[in-house]
Each structure stands twice: as C-alpha cells, then as structure tokens.
C-alpha cells in the first residue's frame, strides 16, 4: 500500500529534504504551503513536476482549513515542521512565535483527534535541542531537564508537551525529535552557518568587505539536515512512539565555524581582542575581515548545546553520516558555485 504523508513547513529547509526522501521511498506527499511563501516548491523532488507531490495553501493558524486538508488527505504520517524557527526573531515577535509553534502544533493534533484519525495518523513533532538552553548537563539526552532561554524555545516546550499529552491521553502515535542544529546549502542566511559560508565566498570573490557577527563564543552541535530527516522518518516506522535526541555529539563555537569556512576558500583567520573588540584578520594580508556587531547579540543565549544521540543510535539505528568539516565544505562548495552577488 502506498503511504501518504502530509508535511507542514514543506517550503523550509527540512521540508525540502524530507519531501525528497519520502518521494524517493514511494510516498504520496502532500505539503502545506502559505500563499505568501516566496520559496520555490514547483520542482521539489526533482526537476520535473512530480505526480506524487501535492500542495495545499494554508496557514498553520487556520484550523478550519487544516481540518479540511487532513480530512481530504487522510495521511498515514504527518511531519509537523512549520515554525517561526528563528531564535533572534522570536525575541522581537514572541506572541507570533507562540501562535505558530505552540498553538499550531495543538491545532494539528486536535484536528487528527476531531477527525477520528487517532489510530491511523502518526505524528512527528520537530522539537529542538534549544529546549535545553542553559542546561548544566553536558551532553544533553532525553532525560536532561529543559531550561529554555528564548521565546522560540519556550513555544517549542509547549509543543513538546502537548504532543506527549495527546500520545498519553488518546493513545496516538506521536514522536518528538529533539533536533539539535542542522544545516545545509539551503539554510537561509539568517542562521549563522549560512551567513558565514556565504560571506566567506563573497569576501573571497571581492563582493563583500567584512562579516559582522554576534556572539563568537556560542557553541552548537551542528549536523547535516539530510541526515536529520532520515531520523524523523525512522521514528514513525517504529512499533512504539517515543522521543529521541538527534544530534552529532560534537560541539563547535561560532568562531570555529568562521575558521573552517574561511579556510575552505583559502583564507586563514587570525584573531585579536576580546568580546565586542574581537576581530578576525586575514593572516596573509592583515586585513580585518570579521568584526563583532552588538545588534547580533541576543538578550539571552543558550549556553553550550551538545546532544547525546545514543538512544537514537540504539533504537533507531540512526547515526549522522556527515560530520562538521564535511558539512562546512558542502555549504562553501555550493556557495562558491552559486553566489554571484
Ligand atoms: P525553516 O527553514 O525556517 O522552515 C519553516 C517552515 O515553516 C517554512 O516552510 C515556512 O513557510 C513554514 N511556516 C512558517 N510559518 C508558518 C505558518 N504560519 N503557516 C504555515 N507554515 C509556516 O525551518 P527548518 O530549519 O526547516 O526546521 C524545520 C522544523 O524543525 C521547525 O519546526 C524548526 O523549529 C525545527 N528545528 C529546526 C532545527 C534546525 O537546526 N534546522 C533544529 C531544531 C528544530 P514559508 O516558506 O512560507 O516561510
Ligand atoms: N543568526 C545568527 N547571526 N547567529 C549568530 C550570529 C549572527 O550574526 N552571530 C553569532 N550567532 C550565534 C547565535 O547567538 C547562536 O548562539 C548561534 O550563533 C547559532 O545561531 P543560529 O544559527 O541563529 O541558530 P540557533 O541555535 O539560535 O537556532 C537554530 O537551532 C535551534 C536548535 O538548537 C534554529 O534552527 C532553531 O530553529 C533550532 O531549534
């Protein structure tokens, strides 16, 4: 029997990777897309129009339309990836962030229940390693206490618990993937990895003079999005629903990320100064290429995020394939090919 999946957030980074993965596995894929979305989705899953790929215009705030879509599609699996996913923006728009991330998740779960699809539809919730925020436990696993440090993570805390609540109250197959940072060549530039790889390439090509960043000491566990969507799918294929940390287990600072990316374009960076005065120079010419700009600092920072993916390895047989260095190389290579302005 052909399986049917419904993906919210199909126009985003993970939506792009998982739609390709599911189409390759023979699924019929339905995606929820906002009318206002600027992302190109026509060629998702291949250059040709794919007859197994269908789009539905809807906003995650629109409960009655969600109900109609789910009633029509009757999905075997829902991947809830739609989110206001940017932490910096969440400080500026906390209420909007909660509306999409927290209540959006509730609406989908309630729609499944209202339509009597509790036993048919399996549900994946994109939770986040940022739930651990200020955790003192390193690395973080499924039993590490949460300590969210921004409105985005707080909204995702509600979504995490409401997902578990529906699993326990209504015996639904619901899984939380506690996903640590994952990146790719299609990561938007308002996330630090892509901002850095694109700037390294633009500086190398003489299209940009400097890169301005915020906290260079922040540490993240960065993996490749293509590996992480495989874990999402695996969670929904198990006999029992559960929650899993998906991470590489390695952590790097933003400063490391800068060094790796600039090295990929042939530029060695030397650092001087501290805090707001820190600068990165081209080791060959002495030219200042990196400076700190306080506008990119956050009111609060998640301290040291690094996940322990042992449970996913043991129960799902999942392991990340692409390591940090390969990820940076992949992103820089892509930017070298396409960045022209
Ligand atoms: P992303 O690139 O920001 O994609 C977000 C998607 O949500 C986009 O398709 C966006 O559509 C859609 N969306 C936003 N607001 C919506 C609304 N009101 N109604 C319907 N759709 C809406 O995010 P991502 O990196 O792919 O992440 C996927 C999910 O995993 C998110 O829930 C994120 O919070 C979570 N997560 C990501 C990471 C990571 O490192 N990438 C780590 C942990 C958890 P438009 O194209 O219209 O904007
Ligand atoms: N975006 C950005 N821009 N971040 C910067 C900058 C800058 O100029 N300079 C330093 N940073 C630091 C941030 O302060 C943060 O500590 C780190 O770089 C990573 O920032 P982002 O790439 O914006 O990602 P994030 O960790 O805040 O959030 C991402 O990962 C979460 C999982 O941990 C998002 O994808 C979230 O949706 C996801 O849940």
Short mmCIF file of C-alpha atoms and ligand atoms in Angstrom, two decimals:
data_model
loop_
_atom_site.label_atom_id
_atom_site.label_comp_id
_atom_site.label_asym_id
_atom_site.label_seq_id
_atom_site.Cartn_x
_atom_site.Cartn_y
_atom_site.Cartn_z
CA UNK A 1 0.00 0.00 0.00
CA UNK A 2 1.33 3.42 -0.92
CA UNK A 3 1.81 5.56 2.16
CA UNK A 4 0.55 9.12 2.30
CA UNK A 5 2.43 11.83 4.17
CA UNK A 6 1.45 15.39 4.98
CA UNK A 7 4.25 17.86 5.64
CA UNK A 8 3.77 21.26 7.24
CA UNK A 9 6.64 23.64 6.52
CA UNK A 10 7.39 21.90 3.21
CA UNK A 11 8.96 25.05 1.81
CA UNK A 12 11.58 25.19 4.57
CA UNK A 13 14.99 23.53 4.78
CA UNK A 14 13.81 20.28 6.40
CA UNK A 15 10.57 20.22 4.41
CA UNK A 16 12.66 20.25 1.23
CA UNK A 17 14.85 17.36 2.37
CA UNK A 18 12.07 15.20 3.79
CA UNK A 19 9.77 15.62 0.80
CA UNK A 20 12.61 14.33 -1.40
CA UNK A 21 13.28 11.44 0.99
CA UNK A 22 9.61 10.39 1.11
CA UNK A 23 9.07 10.71 -2.63
CA UNK A 24 12.16 8.53 -3.17
CA UNK A 25 10.60 5.96 -0.83
CA UNK A 26 7.43 5.89 -2.95
CA UNK A 27 5.18 8.00 -0.71
CA UNK A 28 2.46 10.27 -1.96
CA UNK A 29 3.45 13.59 -0.40
CA UNK A 30 1.14 16.48 0.46
CA UNK A 31 2.61 19.75 1.61
CA UNK A 32 1.07 22.71 3.36
CA UNK A 33 2.33 25.97 1.94
CA UNK A 34 1.41 29.57 2.69
CA UNK A 35 0.13 31.71 -0.18
CA UNK A 36 2.75 34.27 0.84
CA UNK A 37 5.62 31.79 0.68
CA UNK A 38 8.40 33.00 -1.54
CA UNK A 39 10.09 29.61 -1.64
CA UNK A 40 10.02 27.76 -4.94
CA UNK A 41 8.32 24.41 -4.49
CA UNK A 42 7.34 23.55 -8.04
CA UNK A 43 10.34 21.33 -8.55
CA UNK A 44 10.56 19.70 -5.12
CA UNK A 45 11.60 16.08 -5.54
CA UNK A 46 13.16 16.55 -8.96
CA UNK A 47 13.31 18.92 -11.88
CA UNK A 48 10.06 17.57 -13.36
CA UNK A 49 6.63 18.07 -11.83
CA UNK A 50 6.12 15.07 -9.60
CA UNK A 51 2.70 13.47 -9.79
CA UNK A 52 3.09 12.19 -6.21
CA UNK A 53 3.59 15.68 -4.82
CA UNK A 54 0.63 17.92 -3.97
CA UNK A 55 0.43 21.36 -2.37
CA UNK A 56 -2.32 22.85 -0.25
CA UNK A 57 -2.39 26.54 0.53
CA UNK A 58 -2.91 27.00 4.24
CA UNK A 59 -1.53 28.83 7.24
CA UNK A 60 -0.94 26.85 10.42
CA UNK A 61 -3.14 29.38 12.23
CA UNK A 62 -6.18 28.38 10.13
CA UNK A 63 -7.81 25.49 12.00
CA UNK A 64 -10.83 25.01 9.73
CA UNK A 65 -8.63 24.77 6.62
CA UNK A 66 -6.29 22.36 8.39
CA UNK A 67 -9.26 20.16 9.22
CA UNK A 68 -10.40 20.16 5.59
CA UNK A 69 -6.93 19.27 4.30
CA UNK A 70 -6.41 16.43 6.78
CA UNK A 71 -9.93 15.10 6.09
CA UNK A 72 -9.21 15.05 2.36
CA UNK A 73 -5.65 13.68 2.54
CA UNK A 74 -6.14 11.15 5.38
CA UNK A 75 -2.38 10.97 5.94
CA UNK A 76 -0.61 7.93 7.38
CA UNK A 77 2.09 10.27 8.65
CA UNK A 78 2.22 13.97 9.46
CA UNK A 79 5.57 15.73 9.78
CA UNK A 80 4.99 19.00 11.63
CA UNK A 81 7.90 21.17 10.53
CA UNK A 82 6.12 24.52 10.18
CA UNK A 83 7.53 27.07 12.58
CA UNK A 84 8.77 30.56 13.15
CA UNK A 85 12.14 28.91 13.61
CA UNK A 86 14.46 31.88 14.09
CA UNK A 87 15.54 32.48 17.70
CA UNK A 88 16.57 36.11 17.20
CA UNK A 89 13.20 36.93 15.61
CA UNK A 90 11.40 35.22 18.50
CA UNK A 91 12.68 37.90 20.92
CA UNK A 92 11.12 40.54 18.68
CA UNK A 93 7.89 38.60 17.95
CA UNK A 94 7.26 36.35 20.97
CA UNK A 95 3.47 36.23 20.65
CA UNK A 96 3.54 35.44 16.93
CA UNK A 97 6.16 32.76 17.57
CA UNK A 98 3.95 31.10 20.20
CA UNK A 99 0.92 31.29 17.90
CA UNK A 100 2.70 29.36 15.14
CA UNK A 101 4.92 26.99 17.10
CA UNK A 102 2.84 26.17 20.16
CA UNK A 103 -0.78 26.57 19.06
CA UNK A 104 -0.01 25.41 15.51
CA UNK A 105 1.04 22.04 16.92
CA UNK A 106 -2.06 21.88 19.11
CA UNK A 107 -4.32 22.59 16.11
CA UNK A 108 -2.86 19.71 14.12
CA UNK A 109 -3.16 17.23 16.99
CA UNK A 110 -6.70 18.36 17.70
CA UNK A 111 -7.59 18.04 14.01
CA UNK A 112 -6.40 14.41 13.96
CA UNK A 113 -8.48 13.69 17.06
CA UNK A 114 -11.57 15.52 15.84
CA UNK A 115 -11.47 13.60 12.55
CA UNK A 116 -11.18 10.26 14.39
CA UNK A 117 -7.76 9.55 12.83
CA UNK A 118 -6.00 8.81 16.13
CA UNK A 119 -5.28 5.22 15.12
CA UNK A 120 -4.39 5.95 11.51
CA UNK A 121 -2.20 9.04 11.52
CA UNK A 122 1.29 9.02 13.02
CA UNK A 123 2.65 12.42 14.02
CA UNK A 124 6.21 13.75 14.07
CA UNK A 125 6.86 16.91 16.07
CA UNK A 126 10.01 18.93 15.30
CA UNK A 127 11.21 19.69 18.81
CA UNK A 128 14.53 21.32 19.47
CA UNK A 129 17.81 20.92 21.32
CA UNK A 130 17.31 24.57 22.24
CA UNK A 131 14.85 23.30 24.90
CA UNK A 132 17.98 22.55 26.96
CA UNK A 133 19.07 26.20 26.72
CA UNK A 134 21.01 26.78 29.89
CA UNK A 135 21.41 23.16 30.90
CA UNK A 136 24.38 22.34 33.12
CA UNK A 137 24.35 18.73 31.95
CA UNK A 138 26.71 18.09 29.05
CA UNK A 139 25.95 16.38 26.74
CA UNK A 140 22.15 16.57 26.86
CA UNK A 141 19.96 13.48 26.45
CA UNK A 142 16.24 12.65 26.63
CA UNK A 143 16.17 12.87 30.44
CA UNK A 144 18.12 16.13 30.80
CA UNK A 145 15.89 18.84 32.36
CA UNK A 146 14.81 21.60 29.98
CA UNK A 147 15.73 25.25 30.59
CA UNK A 148 14.58 27.23 27.54
CA UNK A 149 16.26 30.62 27.15
CA UNK A 150 14.25 32.34 24.44
CA UNK A 151 10.60 32.73 23.32
CA UNK A 152 11.17 30.29 20.46
CA UNK A 153 12.33 27.52 22.80
CA UNK A 154 9.51 28.28 25.25
CA UNK A 155 6.96 27.95 22.43
CA UNK A 156 8.56 24.65 21.45
CA UNK A 157 8.35 23.48 25.06
CA UNK A 158 4.56 23.78 24.88
CA UNK A 159 4.54 21.88 21.58
CA UNK A 160 6.77 19.15 23.03
CA UNK A 161 4.46 18.58 26.00
CA UNK A 162 1.18 18.87 24.12
CA UNK A 163 2.48 16.21 21.72
CA UNK A 164 3.22 13.90 24.66
CA UNK A 165 -0.12 14.77 26.21
CA UNK A 166 -2.02 13.64 23.10
CA UNK A 167 0.08 10.48 22.93
CA UNK A 168 -0.77 9.58 26.51
CA UNK A 169 -4.37 10.80 26.65
CA UNK A 170 -5.60 9.50 23.30
CA UNK A 171 -3.11 6.71 22.62
CA UNK A 172 -1.88 8.44 19.46
CA UNK A 173 1.39 7.59 17.71
CA UNK A 174 3.24 10.83 18.37
CA UNK A 175 7.03 11.32 18.45
CA UNK A 176 9.19 14.27 19.39
CA UNK A 177 12.50 14.56 17.59
CA UNK A 178 14.64 16.73 19.87
CA UNK A 179 16.68 18.06 17.00
CA UNK A 180 19.96 19.86 17.54
CA UNK A 181 21.10 22.41 14.93
CA UNK A 182 21.17 21.02 11.42
CA UNK A 183 22.25 22.91 8.37
CA UNK A 184 22.65 22.53 4.62
CA UNK A 185 23.39 24.54 1.48
CA UNK A 186 19.74 25.71 1.50
CA UNK A 187 19.84 27.03 5.07
CA UNK A 188 18.64 30.67 5.00
CA UNK A 189 21.20 33.36 5.71
CA UNK A 190 19.59 34.50 8.94
CA UNK A 191 21.15 31.41 10.58
CA UNK A 192 24.78 31.77 11.44
CA UNK A 193 26.30 28.88 9.45
CA UNK A 194 24.96 30.02 6.09
CA UNK A 195 25.64 33.66 6.92
CA UNK A 196 29.28 32.66 7.44
CA UNK A 197 29.73 30.37 4.40
CA UNK A 198 28.10 32.89 2.08
CA UNK A 199 30.17 35.77 3.47
CA UNK A 200 33.41 33.75 3.17
CA UNK A 201 32.66 33.19 -0.51
CA UNK A 202 31.58 36.77 -1.15
CA UNK A 203 34.70 38.13 0.57
CA UNK A 204 36.88 35.74 -1.44
CA UNK A 205 35.19 36.91 -4.67
CA UNK A 206 35.61 40.58 -3.71
CA UNK A 207 31.84 41.10 -3.38
CA UNK A 208 31.88 41.96 0.34
CA UNK A 209 34.47 43.59 2.61
CA UNK A 210 33.65 42.28 6.08
CA UNK A 211 31.48 39.87 8.01
CA UNK A 212 29.74 41.20 11.14
CA UNK A 213 28.68 38.63 13.75
CA UNK A 214 27.33 38.46 17.30
CA UNK A 215 28.49 36.03 19.96
CA UNK A 216 31.55 34.21 18.60
CA UNK A 217 31.86 32.01 21.69
CA UNK A 218 28.42 30.37 21.43
CA UNK A 219 28.74 26.63 20.92
CA UNK A 220 26.40 24.46 18.91
CA UNK A 221 26.09 20.82 17.87
CA UNK A 222 25.82 21.21 14.08
CA UNK A 223 24.76 18.33 11.82
CA UNK A 224 23.50 17.93 8.25
CA UNK A 225 19.74 18.33 7.58
CA UNK A 226 19.73 15.39 5.15
CA UNK A 227 20.76 13.05 7.98
CA UNK A 228 18.21 14.52 10.41
CA UNK A 229 15.16 13.99 8.19
CA UNK A 230 16.11 10.31 7.94
CA UNK A 231 15.78 10.16 11.75
CA UNK A 232 12.33 11.80 11.57
CA UNK A 233 11.14 9.10 9.19
CA UNK A 234 12.69 6.29 11.26
CA UNK A 235 10.83 7.46 14.38
CA UNK A 236 7.48 6.99 12.66
CA UNK A 237 8.37 3.46 11.46
CA UNK A 238 8.88 2.01 14.97
CA UNK A 239 6.44 -0.26 16.83
CA UNK A 240 6.03 2.27 19.65
CA UNK A 241 6.08 6.07 19.66
CA UNK A 242 8.88 7.73 21.64
CA UNK A 243 11.05 10.85 21.87
CA UNK A 244 14.64 10.97 20.64
CA UNK A 245 17.58 13.36 20.78
CA UNK A 246 19.00 13.76 17.28
CA UNK A 247 22.49 15.26 17.35
CA UNK A 248 26.09 14.59 16.35
CA UNK A 249 27.54 14.64 19.89
CA UNK A 250 30.20 17.16 18.77
CA UNK A 251 30.16 20.84 19.53
CA UNK A 252 31.90 23.79 17.88
CA UNK A 253 31.95 27.52 18.52
CA UNK A 254 30.82 30.14 16.03
CA UNK A 255 34.49 31.17 15.87
CA UNK A 256 35.44 27.61 14.81
CA UNK A 257 32.77 27.76 12.13
CA UNK A 258 34.30 31.01 10.79
CA UNK A 259 37.79 29.48 10.70
CA UNK A 260 36.66 26.33 8.90
CA UNK A 261 34.58 28.20 6.31
CA UNK A 262 37.22 30.82 5.51
CA UNK A 263 39.90 28.11 5.25
CA UNK A 264 37.71 26.41 2.63
CA UNK A 265 38.05 29.47 0.41
CA UNK A 266 41.79 29.73 1.09
CA UNK A 267 41.71 32.41 3.80
CA UNK A 268 43.39 31.79 7.19
CA UNK A 269 41.93 33.87 10.02
CA UNK A 270 43.96 35.24 12.96
CA UNK A 271 42.08 36.60 15.99
CA UNK A 272 42.84 39.52 18.25
CA UNK A 273 40.99 41.28 21.09
CA UNK A 274 38.08 40.00 23.17
CA UNK A 275 34.32 40.46 23.37
CA UNK A 276 32.99 43.33 21.26
CA UNK A 277 36.56 44.24 20.33
CA UNK A 278 37.40 40.87 18.86
CA UNK A 279 38.50 40.98 15.22
CA UNK A 280 39.46 38.37 12.67
CA UNK A 281 42.27 39.27 10.28
CA UNK A 282 43.35 37.72 7.01
CA UNK A 283 46.59 36.11 8.21
CA UNK A 284 48.22 36.72 4.82
CA UNK A 285 47.42 40.43 4.40
CA UNK A 286 46.50 41.70 7.90
CA UNK A 287 43.18 42.98 6.55
CA UNK A 288 40.28 42.86 9.06
CA UNK A 289 37.60 40.53 7.69
CA UNK A 290 35.48 39.76 10.77
CA UNK A 291 34.09 42.15 13.36
CA UNK A 292 31.59 41.86 16.18
CA UNK A 293 28.37 43.88 15.96
CA UNK A 294 26.24 44.07 19.13
CA UNK A 295 23.00 44.05 17.06
CA UNK A 296 23.56 40.31 16.53
CA UNK A 297 23.79 39.60 20.27
CA UNK A 298 20.67 38.15 21.93
CA UNK A 299 19.16 39.27 25.23
CA UNK A 300 19.83 35.73 26.48
CA UNK A 301 21.95 32.99 24.97
CA UNK A 302 21.59 29.21 25.11
CA UNK A 303 24.94 28.31 26.57
CA UNK A 304 26.53 25.08 25.40
CA UNK A 305 24.36 22.84 23.28
CA UNK A 306 25.61 19.34 22.58
CA UNK A 307 23.38 16.30 22.28
CA UNK A 308 23.85 12.66 23.15
CA UNK A 309 22.19 10.64 20.36
CA UNK A 310 22.81 7.19 21.95
CA UNK A 311 19.12 6.32 22.20
CA UNK A 312 18.55 7.09 18.52
CA UNK A 313 21.60 5.00 17.65
CA UNK A 314 20.44 2.03 19.72
CA UNK A 315 16.71 2.07 18.98
CA UNK A 316 16.50 3.60 15.51
CA UNK A 317 19.90 2.51 14.20
CA UNK A 318 20.42 6.18 13.31
CA UNK A 319 23.83 7.83 13.11
CA UNK A 320 24.83 11.08 11.44
CA UNK A 321 26.77 10.49 8.22
CA UNK A 322 28.10 13.98 7.52
CA UNK A 323 30.50 15.47 10.10
CA UNK A 324 31.06 19.15 10.86
CA UNK A 325 34.02 19.56 8.50
CA UNK A 326 32.19 17.86 5.63
CA UNK A 327 29.11 19.99 6.30
CA UNK A 328 31.10 23.22 6.09
CA UNK A 329 32.82 22.03 2.90
CA UNK A 330 29.45 21.14 1.35
CA UNK A 331 27.96 24.54 2.16
CA UNK A 332 31.00 26.51 0.97
CA UNK A 333 31.23 24.45 -2.24
CA UNK A 334 27.61 25.24 -3.03
CA UNK A 335 28.07 28.93 -2.31
CA UNK A 336 31.21 29.04 -4.47
CA UNK A 337 29.12 27.67 -7.33
CA UNK A 338 26.08 29.93 -6.97
CA UNK A 339 26.98 33.13 -5.12
CA UNK A 340 27.44 35.94 -7.62
CA UNK A 341 26.13 38.97 -5.81
P1 LIG B 1 12.59 26.69 8.26
O1 LIG B 1 13.54 26.53 7.13
O2 LIG B 1 12.52 28.01 8.97
O3 LIG B 1 11.13 26.32 7.70
C1 LIG B 1 9.97 26.67 8.40
C2 LIG B 1 8.77 26.32 7.55
O4 LIG B 1 7.59 26.67 8.28
C3 LIG B 1 8.70 27.06 6.22
O5 LIG B 1 8.20 26.18 5.23
C4 LIG B 1 7.68 28.15 6.50
O6 LIG B 1 6.97 28.56 5.35
C5 LIG B 1 6.74 27.39 7.41
N1 LIG B 1 5.87 28.28 8.18
C6 LIG B 1 6.24 29.31 8.98
N2 LIG B 1 5.15 29.91 9.48
C7 LIG B 1 4.08 29.24 9.00
C8 LIG B 1 2.68 29.41 9.15
N3 LIG B 1 2.17 30.38 9.90
N4 LIG B 1 1.85 28.56 8.49
C9 LIG B 1 2.36 27.58 7.71
N5 LIG B 1 3.68 27.38 7.52
C10 LIG B 1 4.53 28.21 8.15
O7 LIG B 1 12.85 25.60 9.38
P2 LIG B 1 13.72 24.26 9.29
O8 LIG B 1 15.14 24.60 9.59
O9 LIG B 1 13.37 23.55 8.05
O10 LIG B 1 13.17 23.49 10.57
C11 LIG B 1 12.04 22.63 10.47
C12 LIG B 1 11.44 22.45 11.85
O11 LIG B 1 12.41 21.89 12.73
C13 LIG B 1 10.99 23.75 12.52
O12 LIG B 1 9.84 23.46 13.29
C14 LIG B 1 12.14 24.10 13.45
O13 LIG B 1 11.70 24.87 14.55
C15 LIG B 1 12.59 22.71 13.88
N6 LIG B 1 14.01 22.63 14.23
C16 LIG B 1 14.95 23.01 13.33
C17 LIG B 1 16.29 22.89 13.67
C18 LIG B 1 17.38 23.29 12.70
O14 LIG B 1 18.53 23.39 13.16
N7 LIG B 1 17.08 23.46 11.44
C19 LIG B 1 16.65 22.37 14.93
C20 LIG B 1 15.64 22.02 15.82
C21 LIG B 1 14.31 22.12 15.46
P3 LIG B 1 7.39 29.85 4.44
O15 LIG B 1 8.24 29.29 3.34
O16 LIG B 1 6.08 30.35 3.96
O17 LIG B 1 8.10 30.82 5.33
N1 LIG B 2 21.79 34.00 13.42
C1 LIG B 2 22.95 34.49 13.90
N2 LIG B 2 23.52 35.57 13.28
N3 LIG B 2 23.51 33.88 14.96
C2 LIG B 2 24.71 34.38 15.40
C3 LIG B 2 25.32 35.47 14.82
C4 LIG B 2 24.71 36.11 13.71
O1 LIG B 2 25.20 37.07 13.14
N4 LIG B 2 26.48 35.69 15.47
C5 LIG B 2 26.58 34.78 16.43
N5 LIG B 2 25.49 33.98 16.39
C6 LIG B 2 25.23 32.86 17.33
C7 LIG B 2 23.87 32.93 17.99
O2 LIG B 2 23.89 33.84 19.09
C8 LIG B 2 23.72 31.47 18.41
O3 LIG B 2 24.38 31.25 19.63
C9 LIG B 2 24.46 30.69 17.32
O4 LIG B 2 25.21 31.64 16.58
C10 LIG B 2 23.54 29.94 16.37
O5 LIG B 2 22.56 30.83 15.92
P1 LIG B 2 21.52 30.41 14.76
O6 LIG B 2 22.26 29.91 13.58
O7 LIG B 2 20.59 31.55 14.58
O8 LIG B 2 20.79 29.14 15.37
P2 LIG B 2 20.14 28.87 16.81
O9 LIG B 2 21.00 27.87 17.51
O10 LIG B 2 19.80 30.10 17.53
O11 LIG B 2 18.75 28.18 16.41
C11 LIG B 2 18.72 27.15 15.43
O12 LIG B 2 18.93 25.91 16.07
C12 LIG B 2 17.92 25.51 17.01
C13 LIG B 2 18.35 24.15 17.62
O13 LIG B 2 19.34 24.35 18.57
C14 LIG B 2 17.36 27.21 14.74
O14 LIG B 2 17.39 26.34 13.61
C15 LIG B 2 16.24 26.78 15.65
O15 LIG B 2 15.04 26.66 14.89
C16 LIG B 2 16.61 25.41 16.24
O16 LIG B 2 15.59 24.90 17.09
#
